[in-house]
Amino acid sequence: MTPHPSAAAADLLARVRREMGEESLSAPALAALQTLDAVPLPSRTATAEFALASVASVVLAAGLDPASIDPRRVAVAYRSDRYLRVDGAPPPVWAPLSGFWESADGWIRTHGNYPHHARALRRALGLTDAAGPEAVARRVAALSSDAAVGRISEAGGLAVAVRREDPDVDQALRSTPLLDVATIEAADARRRERRSPSPGASARLPLAGLRVLDLTRVIAGPVCTRTLALLGADVLRLDPPQLPELPSQHLDTGHGKRTARLDARSPELHALLESADAIVLGYRPAALDRLGLSPDALVEQHPGLVVAQLSAWGTDHPDRAGFDSLVQAESGIAMIEGDDGRPGALPAQALDHSSGYLLAAALTRLLRSRDGHSRIVRTSLRRVAAELLALPRTTDVVRTPEVDASAHLARFDVDGVPVVTAAPALPGLTFDAPHTWGSDAPRW
């Protein structure tokens, strides 16, 4: 018999709800969750329980039925990159220079999916632009982990040393809220009335009529805003004109949004903010500060705005960029999930997906209960990792068969190109098609 979700998932969900200002998990909701099979995401850490709690947090915040959650669909959604097809072909998930590399005294993890990060990695190691994985492996093997990471980081690349977990660091992180919600100030009555959900908002689309600006990239932030669009919000994603996105990456998480390119320093951005209800930020905190887009600056200029800030390492590390794979490596997760001294990985980019759903849950709750106050909600991939590391784990991973995803896929035509993606993890809802990245005008 497939095991039911552990008490750890229910405990985590109850605490998340308390941090969002909701009542603790009700007996009917708990009973409904206990009827569900486990999410098929096998790992030593409690990835399955964390995934269920994260998705259930949005389901409850939106007023949907938690008994309708399909654990297999949750697993497919968390592994969406495995099922993406563009014109019948699977785009590559990882670039050749993204991965684990053995150093002279351990391991490092690099992220080179974006061309500018791959160029910086090669430059740091004294390699030509055509150098491949074999050349990188040779250069890293001759360096200590700290030396290799230092060179790559100084050159503008992304790398971390693969480390074992540090319980003291994780305990300190867990002393802070998983979802840190701050109330800032009251807006005037005119803005309060204008920012209410539209009269046409339904029980299934509770965010209808609300406007959300999306300044995020990669997975976590786009999963959050994709979920808000699924719940009826008008989501407009904005990207810097000089920083192209990986097209397939956007197709995997761009459902239901419009997507435009706009310089963040332009007056048009603040004009959009004047009639926005929320903004989701996914860039480095220091970069946002330099652009005048820190959460504090935004709520001062735009009273009544709800601001969500997601970062890789937290606001204590404002200049540090990162991705799910790097946080797994440095936090100790990679060594827990590895074998025979070699690092491994979670069965999905679960820090990204869980962060996205948790942030979407907080925003859904805040937007549904508007009272005219500005609010800021923050979380980070590293804070989410600390939470995962606190949950019960196992030493024996039961490898379950790959989920039959055929009933859990969505099919679209995007500018004449057939696209297949994972279907929504939220029950009873259907994605609208993603748009081609950057193909819309920057306006509501």
Short mmCIF file of C-alpha atoms in Angstrom, two decimals:
data_model
loop_
_atom_site.label_atom_id
_atom_site.label_comp_id
_atom_site.label_asym_id
_atom_site.label_seq_id
_atom_site.Cartn_x
_atom_site.Cartn_y
_atom_site.Cartn_z
CA MET A 1 0.00 0.00 0.00
CA THR A 2 1.28 3.49 -0.85
CA PRO A 3 2.02 5.40 2.38
CA HIS A 4 0.00 8.41 3.37
CA PRO A 5 1.67 11.82 3.81
CA SER A 6 3.53 12.02 7.11
CA ALA A 7 2.65 14.25 10.02
CA ALA A 8 5.61 16.40 9.00
CA ALA A 9 3.72 17.70 5.95
CA ALA A 10 0.69 18.61 8.04
CA ASP A 11 2.84 20.29 10.68
CA LEU A 12 4.67 22.33 8.05
CA LEU A 13 1.42 23.34 6.37
CA ALA A 14 -0.11 24.41 9.68
CA ARG A 15 2.89 26.59 10.48
CA VAL A 16 2.89 28.18 7.03
CA ARG A 17 -0.75 29.11 7.51
CA ARG A 18 -0.03 30.68 10.88
CA GLU A 19 2.76 32.77 9.36
CA MET A 20 0.29 34.01 6.74
CA GLY A 21 -2.13 35.05 9.48
CA GLU A 22 -4.55 32.20 8.84
CA GLU A 23 -6.05 29.84 11.35
CA SER A 24 -4.20 26.59 11.83
CA LEU A 25 -5.07 23.59 9.72
CA SER A 26 -8.69 22.62 10.25
CA ALA A 27 -9.72 19.08 11.10
CA PRO A 28 -11.56 18.63 7.75
CA ALA A 29 -8.53 19.87 5.79
CA LEU A 30 -6.22 17.58 7.73
CA ALA A 31 -8.56 14.65 7.17
CA ALA A 32 -8.71 15.45 3.45
CA LEU A 33 -4.92 15.48 3.14
CA GLN A 34 -4.67 12.18 4.98
CA THR A 35 -6.73 10.50 2.27
CA LEU A 36 -4.03 11.27 -0.31
CA ASP A 37 -1.28 8.95 -1.42
CA ALA A 38 2.30 10.12 -1.10
CA VAL A 39 3.71 12.35 -3.82
CA PRO A 40 6.02 10.09 -5.88
CA LEU A 41 9.22 12.10 -5.47
CA PRO A 42 11.56 9.59 -3.78
CA SER A 43 14.56 11.00 -1.91
CA ARG A 44 16.34 10.75 1.43
CA THR A 45 15.05 14.16 2.44
CA ALA A 46 11.30 14.72 2.75
CA THR A 47 10.86 16.14 -0.75
CA ALA A 48 7.46 14.46 -1.18
CA GLU A 49 6.05 15.83 2.07
CA PHE A 50 7.42 19.30 1.36
CA ALA A 51 5.90 19.30 -2.13
CA LEU A 52 2.49 18.30 -0.80
CA ALA A 53 2.55 20.95 1.93
CA SER A 54 3.65 23.66 -0.53
CA VAL A 55 0.94 22.93 -3.10
CA ALA A 56 -1.69 22.47 -0.38
CA SER A 57 -0.81 25.90 1.02
CA VAL A 58 -1.94 27.52 -2.25
CA VAL A 59 -4.98 25.27 -2.55
CA LEU A 60 -6.19 26.30 0.90
CA ALA A 61 -5.32 29.99 0.41
CA ALA A 62 -7.37 29.98 -2.80
CA GLY A 63 -10.34 28.24 -1.17
CA LEU A 64 -9.99 25.08 -3.27
CA ASP A 65 -10.63 21.53 -2.08
CA PRO A 66 -7.44 19.87 -0.73
CA ALA A 67 -9.02 16.42 -1.14
CA SER A 68 -8.87 16.98 -4.92
CA ILE A 69 -5.06 17.27 -5.02
CA ASP A 70 -3.58 14.55 -7.22
CA PRO A 71 -0.14 13.56 -5.84
CA ARG A 72 0.95 12.23 -9.23
CA ARG A 73 0.12 15.55 -10.86
CA VAL A 74 2.10 17.34 -8.16
CA ALA A 75 5.11 15.15 -8.98
CA VAL A 76 4.79 15.87 -12.71
CA ALA A 77 4.49 19.61 -12.02
CA TYR A 78 7.64 19.54 -9.87
CA ARG A 79 9.48 17.71 -12.64
CA SER A 80 8.01 19.82 -15.41
CA ASP A 81 11.38 20.24 -17.15
CA ARG A 82 11.38 16.50 -17.88
CA TYR A 83 8.09 16.65 -19.75
CA LEU A 84 8.50 19.89 -21.71
CA ARG A 85 8.36 19.43 -25.47
CA VAL A 86 8.78 22.23 -27.99
CA ASP A 87 7.89 21.28 -31.55
CA GLY A 88 8.05 17.65 -30.47
CA ALA A 89 11.56 17.79 -28.98
CA PRO A 90 12.74 18.03 -25.35
CA PRO A 91 14.92 21.13 -24.80
CA PRO A 92 18.11 20.46 -22.82
CA VAL A 93 17.61 20.92 -19.08
CA TRP A 94 21.26 21.49 -18.25
CA ALA A 95 23.97 23.15 -20.32
CA PRO A 96 27.30 21.30 -20.66
CA LEU A 97 29.03 23.49 -18.06
CA SER A 98 26.34 23.09 -15.38
CA GLY A 99 27.05 20.30 -12.94
CA PHE A 100 29.33 18.77 -10.30
CA TRP A 101 33.11 18.86 -10.76
CA GLU A 102 35.66 17.08 -8.61
CA SER A 103 38.30 19.43 -7.21
CA ALA A 104 41.63 18.69 -5.56
CA ASP A 105 39.95 18.43 -2.15
CA GLY A 106 36.25 17.82 -2.80
CA TRP A 107 33.55 18.94 -5.20
CA ILE A 108 32.12 22.12 -6.61
CA ARG A 109 28.81 22.77 -8.36
CA THR A 110 28.54 25.22 -11.26
CA HIS A 111 25.62 26.78 -13.11
CA GLY A 112 26.28 27.72 -16.71
CA ASN A 113 22.87 27.52 -18.37
CA TYR A 114 22.95 31.20 -19.32
CA PRO A 115 25.62 32.01 -21.95
CA HIS A 116 27.10 34.89 -19.94
CA HIS A 117 27.65 32.62 -16.94
CA ALA A 118 29.28 29.95 -19.14
CA ARG A 119 31.61 32.59 -20.64
CA ALA A 120 32.58 33.80 -17.17
CA LEU A 121 33.27 30.23 -16.03
CA ARG A 122 35.62 29.58 -18.95
CA ARG A 123 37.32 32.95 -18.51
CA ALA A 124 37.91 32.26 -14.80
CA LEU A 125 39.61 28.97 -15.61
CA GLY A 126 41.71 30.41 -18.44
CA LEU A 127 39.85 28.52 -21.15
CA THR A 128 38.78 29.51 -24.62
CA ASP A 129 35.15 30.16 -25.52
CA ALA A 130 35.04 26.78 -27.25
CA ALA A 131 36.32 24.77 -24.26
CA GLY A 132 34.05 21.92 -23.23
CA PRO A 133 33.40 19.87 -20.08
CA GLU A 134 36.64 17.88 -20.31
CA ALA A 135 38.75 21.04 -20.18
CA VAL A 136 36.73 22.39 -17.26
CA ALA A 137 37.14 19.11 -15.38
CA ARG A 138 40.92 19.21 -15.79
CA ARG A 139 41.23 22.80 -14.54
CA VAL A 140 38.93 22.28 -11.55
CA ALA A 141 40.71 19.05 -10.57
CA ALA A 142 43.95 21.02 -10.14
CA LEU A 143 42.39 23.53 -7.72
CA SER A 144 40.94 23.36 -4.24
CA SER A 145 37.19 23.85 -4.06
CA ASP A 146 37.55 27.26 -2.45
CA ALA A 147 40.11 28.39 -5.03
CA ALA A 148 37.97 27.25 -7.95
CA VAL A 149 34.83 28.86 -6.55
CA GLY A 150 36.72 32.06 -5.78
CA ARG A 151 38.06 32.37 -9.33
CA ILE A 152 34.71 31.64 -10.95
CA SER A 153 32.78 34.00 -8.68
CA GLU A 154 35.26 36.83 -9.14
CA ALA A 155 34.89 36.49 -12.92
CA GLY A 156 31.12 36.77 -12.68
CA GLY A 157 30.34 33.07 -12.96
CA LEU A 158 28.28 30.94 -10.61
CA ALA A 159 29.80 28.17 -8.50
CA VAL A 160 29.71 26.91 -4.91
CA ALA A 161 31.66 24.38 -2.93
CA VAL A 162 29.69 21.23 -2.20
CA ARG A 163 29.45 21.09 1.59
CA ARG A 164 27.92 18.94 4.29
CA GLU A 165 24.99 20.32 6.23
CA ASP A 166 25.69 22.61 9.17
CA PRO A 167 22.91 22.14 11.77
CA ASP A 168 23.81 25.39 13.56
CA VAL A 169 23.40 27.43 10.38
CA ASP A 170 20.11 25.75 9.57
CA GLN A 171 18.80 26.21 13.10
CA ALA A 172 19.60 29.93 12.93
CA LEU A 173 17.73 30.19 9.63
CA ARG A 174 14.74 28.32 11.06
CA SER A 175 14.54 30.85 13.90
CA THR A 176 13.22 33.24 11.25
CA PRO A 177 9.85 32.81 9.51
CA LEU A 178 9.67 30.67 6.40
CA LEU A 179 7.37 33.35 4.99
CA ASP A 180 8.32 36.68 6.53
CA VAL A 181 5.30 38.99 6.24
CA ALA A 182 5.60 42.65 7.26
CA THR A 183 2.80 45.25 7.33
CA ILE A 184 4.07 48.68 6.33
CA GLU A 185 1.44 51.44 6.17
CA ALA A 186 -2.15 52.25 5.34
CA ALA A 187 -3.15 53.48 1.91
CA ASP A 188 -5.91 55.96 1.28
CA ALA A 189 -9.50 54.79 0.85
CA ARG A 190 -9.51 55.43 -2.89
CA ARG A 191 -6.65 53.00 -3.45
CA ARG A 192 -8.18 50.46 -1.07
CA GLU A 193 -11.39 50.38 -3.08
CA ARG A 194 -9.65 50.27 -6.44
CA ARG A 195 -7.39 47.42 -5.34
CA SER A 196 -10.19 45.05 -4.30
CA PRO A 197 -10.74 41.88 -6.35
CA SER A 198 -13.23 42.41 -9.14
CA PRO A 199 -16.91 41.59 -8.55
CA GLY A 200 -16.44 38.89 -11.20
CA ALA A 201 -13.92 36.99 -9.08
CA SER A 202 -15.20 33.48 -8.48
CA ALA A 203 -14.46 30.79 -5.97
CA ARG A 204 -12.26 29.13 -8.60
CA LEU A 205 -10.58 32.34 -9.77
CA PRO A 206 -10.29 34.39 -6.58
CA LEU A 207 -7.69 36.81 -7.98
CA ALA A 208 -9.68 37.90 -11.04
CA GLY A 209 -9.32 41.62 -11.69
CA LEU A 210 -6.04 41.98 -9.77
CA ARG A 211 -2.83 43.08 -11.49
CA VAL A 212 0.59 41.57 -10.73
CA LEU A 213 3.94 42.71 -12.11
CA ASP A 214 6.42 39.84 -12.48
CA LEU A 215 10.12 40.74 -12.23
CA THR A 216 11.44 37.21 -11.83
CA ARG A 217 13.44 34.61 -13.77
CA VAL A 218 14.19 30.90 -13.92
CA ILE A 219 11.81 28.71 -11.87
CA ALA A 220 10.79 29.82 -8.38
CA GLY A 221 9.47 33.30 -9.15
CA PRO A 222 7.85 32.28 -12.45
CA VAL A 223 6.12 29.33 -10.71
CA CYS A 224 4.73 31.80 -8.18
CA THR A 225 3.39 34.22 -10.78
CA ARG A 226 2.18 31.40 -13.05
CA THR A 227 0.10 30.22 -10.08
CA LEU A 228 -1.32 33.71 -9.52
CA ALA A 229 -2.30 33.84 -13.21
CA LEU A 230 -3.92 30.43 -12.86
CA LEU A 231 -6.04 31.89 -10.05
CA GLY A 232 -7.23 34.73 -12.29
CA ALA A 233 -4.68 37.51 -11.81
CA ASP A 234 -3.59 39.66 -14.75
CA VAL A 235 0.17 38.96 -14.70
CA LEU A 236 2.65 40.97 -16.76
CA ARG A 237 6.22 39.70 -16.78
CA LEU A 238 8.93 42.27 -17.48
CA ASP A 239 12.52 41.46 -18.46
CA PRO A 240 15.54 43.67 -19.14
CA PRO A 241 15.92 44.26 -22.90
CA GLN A 242 19.64 43.45 -22.72
CA LEU A 243 19.28 40.11 -20.90
CA PRO A 244 17.62 37.47 -23.10
CA GLU A 245 15.76 34.59 -21.49
CA LEU A 246 16.12 30.94 -22.46
CA PRO A 247 12.97 30.53 -24.62
CA SER A 248 12.12 27.01 -23.48
CA GLN A 249 12.51 27.98 -19.84
CA HIS A 250 9.84 30.63 -20.24
CA LEU A 251 7.49 28.22 -22.02
CA ASP A 252 7.74 25.90 -19.00
CA THR A 253 6.61 28.56 -16.52
CA GLY A 254 5.00 31.37 -18.53
CA HIS A 255 1.42 30.08 -18.62
CA GLY A 256 -1.28 32.70 -18.56
CA LYS A 257 1.07 35.68 -18.45
CA ARG A 258 1.90 38.43 -20.86
CA THR A 259 5.63 38.95 -21.34
CA ALA A 260 7.39 42.17 -22.32
CA ARG A 261 10.84 43.75 -22.28
CA LEU A 262 11.25 47.02 -20.40
CA ASP A 263 14.15 48.82 -18.77
CA ALA A 264 13.53 48.91 -15.02
CA ARG A 265 14.78 52.51 -14.90
CA SER A 266 12.09 53.71 -17.29
CA PRO A 267 9.15 55.86 -16.20
CA GLU A 268 6.85 53.29 -17.80
CA LEU A 269 7.61 50.83 -15.03
CA HIS A 270 6.37 53.16 -12.31
CA ALA A 271 3.34 54.00 -14.42
CA LEU A 272 2.54 50.29 -14.45
CA LEU A 273 3.07 50.13 -10.70
CA GLU A 274 0.54 52.92 -10.15
CA SER A 275 -2.25 50.55 -11.11
CA ALA A 276 -0.66 47.28 -9.93
CA ASP A 277 -1.89 45.38 -6.91
CA ALA A 278 1.27 43.37 -6.36
CA ILE A 279 4.80 42.95 -7.64
CA VAL A 280 6.98 39.85 -7.37
CA LEU A 281 10.74 40.42 -7.28
CA GLY A 282 13.28 37.71 -8.04
CA TYR A 283 16.50 39.58 -8.75
CA ARG A 284 19.38 40.00 -6.30
CA PRO A 285 18.44 42.38 -3.44
CA ALA A 286 21.46 44.61 -4.13
CA ALA A 287 20.52 44.92 -7.81
CA LEU A 288 16.99 45.93 -6.85
CA ASP A 289 18.35 48.54 -4.44
CA ARG A 290 20.49 50.07 -7.20
CA LEU A 291 17.42 50.29 -9.44
CA GLY A 292 15.29 51.90 -6.72
CA LEU A 293 13.10 48.80 -6.64
CA SER A 294 13.73 47.54 -3.13
CA PRO A 295 10.52 46.52 -1.34
CA ASP A 296 10.81 49.45 1.06
CA ALA A 297 11.21 51.94 -1.79
CA LEU A 298 8.28 50.45 -3.70
CA VAL A 299 5.79 50.62 -0.83
CA GLU A 300 6.90 54.17 -0.04
CA GLN A 301 6.25 55.28 -3.63
CA HIS A 302 3.15 53.16 -4.17
CA PRO A 303 1.04 52.93 -1.01
CA GLY A 304 -1.13 49.85 -0.75
CA LEU A 305 1.13 47.73 -2.94
CA VAL A 306 1.82 44.13 -1.94
CA VAL A 307 5.46 43.21 -2.58
CA ALA A 308 6.87 39.68 -2.66
CA GLN A 309 10.64 39.26 -2.62
CA LEU A 310 12.33 35.96 -3.45
CA SER A 311 16.10 35.54 -3.41
CA ALA A 312 18.50 32.63 -3.53
CA TRP A 313 20.44 33.25 -0.33
CA GLY A 314 18.32 35.76 1.60
CA THR A 315 18.58 39.49 2.16
CA ASP A 316 21.61 38.97 4.42
CA HIS A 317 23.52 38.20 1.20
CA PRO A 318 22.23 40.98 -1.07
CA ASP A 319 24.92 40.72 -3.76
CA ARG A 320 24.95 36.96 -4.09
CA ALA A 321 23.27 35.29 -7.06
CA GLY A 322 22.23 31.66 -7.03
CA PHE A 323 19.98 28.89 -8.26
CA ASP A 324 18.27 25.84 -6.77
CA SER A 325 21.12 23.49 -7.73
CA LEU A 326 23.71 25.72 -6.06
CA VAL A 327 21.71 26.02 -2.85
CA GLN A 328 21.27 22.24 -2.75
CA ALA A 329 25.04 21.86 -3.07
CA GLU A 330 26.13 24.38 -0.45
CA SER A 331 23.40 23.62 2.11
CA GLY A 332 24.32 19.94 2.41
CA ILE A 333 21.38 18.49 0.49
CA ALA A 334 23.59 17.29 -2.38
CA MET A 335 25.77 15.22 -0.05
CA ILE A 336 22.73 13.72 1.68
CA GLU A 337 21.26 12.72 -1.68
CA GLY A 338 24.55 11.43 -3.08
CA ASP A 339 26.21 8.02 -2.88
CA ASP A 340 29.74 6.79 -2.15
CA GLY A 341 31.06 10.27 -1.43
CA ARG A 342 29.75 11.69 -4.69
CA PRO A 343 27.11 14.46 -4.47
CA GLY A 344 23.61 13.94 -5.80
CA ALA A 345 20.44 15.96 -6.21
CA LEU A 346 16.80 16.04 -5.25
CA PRO A 347 14.39 14.28 -7.65
CA ALA A 348 13.21 17.70 -8.82
CA GLN A 349 14.28 21.31 -8.46
CA ALA A 350 12.14 21.21 -5.36
CA LEU A 351 13.55 24.28 -3.61
CA ASP A 352 12.48 26.37 -6.59
CA HIS A 353 9.01 24.85 -6.91
CA SER A 354 8.25 24.86 -3.18
CA SER A 355 9.43 28.46 -2.84
CA GLY A 356 7.18 29.44 -5.75
CA TYR A 357 4.08 27.76 -4.34
CA LEU A 358 4.67 29.04 -0.80
CA LEU A 359 5.10 32.60 -2.02
CA ALA A 360 2.00 32.26 -4.21
CA ALA A 361 0.05 31.07 -1.16
CA ALA A 362 1.11 34.11 0.85
CA LEU A 363 0.26 36.51 -1.99
CA THR A 364 -3.10 34.86 -2.59
CA ARG A 365 -4.02 35.25 1.05
CA LEU A 366 -2.81 38.87 1.20
CA LEU A 367 -4.55 39.87 -2.03
CA ARG A 368 -7.84 38.25 -0.99
CA SER A 369 -7.89 40.10 2.33
CA ARG A 370 -6.86 43.58 1.25
CA ASP A 371 -7.25 46.24 3.93
CA GLY A 372 -5.36 49.11 2.29
CA HIS A 373 -2.04 48.40 3.99
CA SER A 374 1.17 47.78 2.12
CA ARG A 375 2.70 44.42 2.87
CA ILE A 376 6.02 42.81 2.09
CA VAL A 377 6.51 39.04 2.11
CA ARG A 378 9.95 37.49 1.75
CA THR A 379 11.49 34.07 1.49
CA SER A 380 14.63 32.53 -0.04
CA LEU A 381 15.75 29.24 -1.50
CA ARG A 382 18.26 28.90 1.34
CA ARG A 383 15.55 29.40 3.96
CA VAL A 384 13.41 26.77 2.24
CA ALA A 385 16.41 24.40 2.20
CA ALA A 386 16.81 24.82 5.96
CA GLU A 387 13.17 23.83 6.39
CA LEU A 388 13.55 20.74 4.24
CA LEU A 389 16.63 19.72 6.23
CA ALA A 390 14.61 19.83 9.46
CA LEU A 391 12.01 17.32 8.27
CA PRO A 392 12.37 13.59 8.96
CA ARG A 393 14.51 11.78 6.41
CA THR A 394 15.30 8.21 5.45
CA THR A 395 18.47 6.36 4.56
CA ASP A 396 16.70 3.92 2.25
CA VAL A 397 15.17 5.46 -0.86
CA VAL A 398 12.40 3.38 -2.39
CA ARG A 399 12.70 3.97 -6.13
CA THR A 400 9.16 4.10 -7.46
CA PRO A 401 8.33 3.64 -11.16
CA GLU A 402 8.27 6.81 -13.24
CA VAL A 403 4.83 8.41 -13.15
CA ASP A 404 2.70 7.92 -16.25
CA ALA A 405 2.45 11.60 -17.11
CA SER A 406 0.05 11.25 -20.03
CA ALA A 407 -2.95 12.39 -18.00
CA HIS A 408 -1.03 15.26 -16.42
CA LEU A 409 0.13 17.23 -19.46
CA ALA A 410 -1.14 20.39 -21.17
CA ARG A 411 -0.87 21.06 -24.90
CA PHE A 412 -0.73 24.44 -26.61
CA ASP A 413 -0.01 26.17 -29.88
CA VAL A 414 2.40 29.04 -29.25
CA ASP A 415 2.82 31.17 -32.38
CA GLY A 416 2.39 28.10 -34.55
CA VAL A 417 4.74 25.89 -32.51
CA PRO A 418 3.28 22.89 -30.64
CA VAL A 419 4.26 22.98 -26.95
CA VAL A 420 3.63 20.32 -24.30
CA THR A 421 4.05 21.20 -20.62
CA ALA A 422 3.06 19.82 -17.24
CA ALA A 423 -0.53 20.56 -16.24
CA PRO A 424 -1.34 22.63 -13.13
CA ALA A 425 -0.69 21.08 -9.73
CA LEU A 426 -3.74 22.92 -8.40
CA PRO A 427 -6.85 20.79 -8.84
CA GLY A 428 -9.66 21.66 -11.23
CA LEU A 429 -7.87 24.48 -13.04
CA THR A 430 -6.50 24.77 -16.56
CA PHE A 431 -3.52 26.78 -17.77
CA ASP A 432 -3.85 29.41 -20.45
CA ALA A 433 -1.12 29.15 -23.07
CA PRO A 434 2.27 30.75 -22.46
CA HIS A 435 3.24 33.52 -24.85
CA THR A 436 6.53 33.66 -26.72
CA TRP A 437 9.00 35.39 -24.44
CA GLY A 438 9.07 39.18 -24.85
CA SER A 439 6.26 39.21 -27.43
CA ASP A 440 3.82 41.56 -25.64
CA ALA A 441 3.69 45.29 -25.08
CA PRO A 442 4.61 46.54 -21.57
CA ARG A 443 1.12 47.68 -20.59
CA TRP A 444 -1.90 46.39 -18.75
#
